[in-house]
Amino acid sequence: MSKQARSPGRGAQWNCNRLQLHFDEAAGDDQDVAEKDGTLPMMMTSIPINANVLDSDQLLFGVEDHIPDDPAFLSVSRISDAYSLLANEDITVVQSLDSGVVEDFHKKHMMAISSDKFDSLLKMCPHFLGCKSHMAAFVLVRELTDTSGRACKFYQVVALGTSRFSRTSWLCCNGTVVHDCHAMITARRALQRFLYKQLLLFFGTDPQAKEACIFESSAAGPQLQLKPNTSLHLYTNQCPEGAAKNFYMWCSAYNNWTPLELHYHTKNLLVPAAHLNPNHWVANVCCISDSVKLHLWTIVGVQGALLSHFIQPLYIASMVLGGQKLYVDQLSDTSKCLGDGWEDILPPFYKKYDISFLCCEEATPIEVSPQHDVLSINWCFGDKDIEVVDSSKGFIDHSSSSMSGPSFSSRLCKRALYSYFRQVAQLGGYGYLRDLPTYHSVKVEASVYQTVKELVKQHFLSNHGGTWNAKKLVDFFST
């Protein structure tokens, strides 16, 4: 396969004759993967594409000072060796389907590739399979056109996380502890690692690496933008915790939507914000519930403050809830949750992005494994191994196959993410960001992002949802 086929760029033309999925009523037994609900059989080819690899030995970069001898993080000078996003992966390419089956295919395919990715990652350590009971994955979907003008979609799992707990003890103020290990939050941090890797491709000197990057320059501002026809999607096999209380539900008795109330995870309990003692909040781990964070992301994006220095807001296009018996109309349209009028107050590039919620039953029931609940698995595209974190402590578990940080600190901890940020800032020519003294000062410098986040917090407060407290004390560390 040519390098062009491994590294599609903007406007690339693809020949999808060998890389396609289409409906074929005459398909043979080997091609028949028809669903039990009566959908037509599908013929799918998933072709492994091998090139210079984007694995951890080539893309994880030097974590400064606090991890000087980390074997999993290597020099940026080797970034040019990794130029293809499609390398060393099984990419599923899908030909456009009739409109009547697109949504059904999308949700089932999201479920299937997320589940398969988890299973493939744990082939060498099947004793962790029980962690699958609470799993979330981010999937990148790219739309291209073949030589005959037909549209093709590429689905690729780029980040994954598991667990249902957060740290149960005191707050850590040096950035080495992961406080919140819930599946969706873990997957989002793994996604941020993937985004840092993509930025290294863009800011590097290899033109093929830059072409493979999912970002491109924007004429509208200094921040990079996602390439056209590229979208981000989220899969989770559990409804986000707090959703039963925090998603708006229609109340026939009052003929309106029920109010949105903030909840916090603390000591393995989900507690309303109004019930939290201020003294408890100051020193103990209190993490805002998954469902409320999901609503925040519909306004500010999933990239966070640090990445906002480099890229425009990145929004989730759809969220598939696997293994759920809820109906889509039971979940709120996010526009009802956060109200109207945001377009009048949000700065450029920010918007209220309404996620499309889809429900899909699991093909195979996933057994809940209490003995694995405390373990949190994370992975992003390019990692050779999964990392296993003890969510009750916020440090890498002794059984993990990947141990990159000192003193069992995770590659998802704030200090590690800060080091990735500084590496990208150096390569991209953002010297003034490297000169800022602390992690907190870098967050504050992302003033537009912080302003938008504050607007969301004020919305919750003004609508009697409760106070969104910030854990500011944990951010005053430096390299």
XYZ file of C-alpha atoms in Angstrom, residues 12 14 38 40 52 74 82 125-126 129 139 148 173 212 234 249 254 284 288 309 315-316 334 354 424 429 431 474 477:
29
model
C -7.604 12.878 -0.737
C -9.577 6.955 -2.132
C -33.228 -8.527 11.293
C -29.488 -7.064 6.270
C 6.344 3.249 10.390
C 11.494 9.325 24.438
C 6.147 8.179 13.048
C -3.485 -9.979 30.320
C -6.941 -11.628 30.313
C -11.145 -8.551 31.409
C -13.619 7.030 18.315
C -15.842 7.012 -8.142
C -1.097 18.858 45.497
C -1.057 12.460 8.826
C -17.905 8.636 22.463
C -36.353 14.467 32.252
C -45.322 20.322 36.022
C -10.882 15.491 50.405
C -18.036 16.537 39.792
C -3.609 27.135 23.763
C -16.713 18.613 20.534
C -18.288 15.172 20.814
C -28.538 19.089 25.661
C -25.814 19.270 20.986
C 4.537 20.641 22.503
C 7.451 27.861 19.325
C 8.201 29.861 24.508
C -3.869 20.902 43.395
C 2.998 22.669 41.069
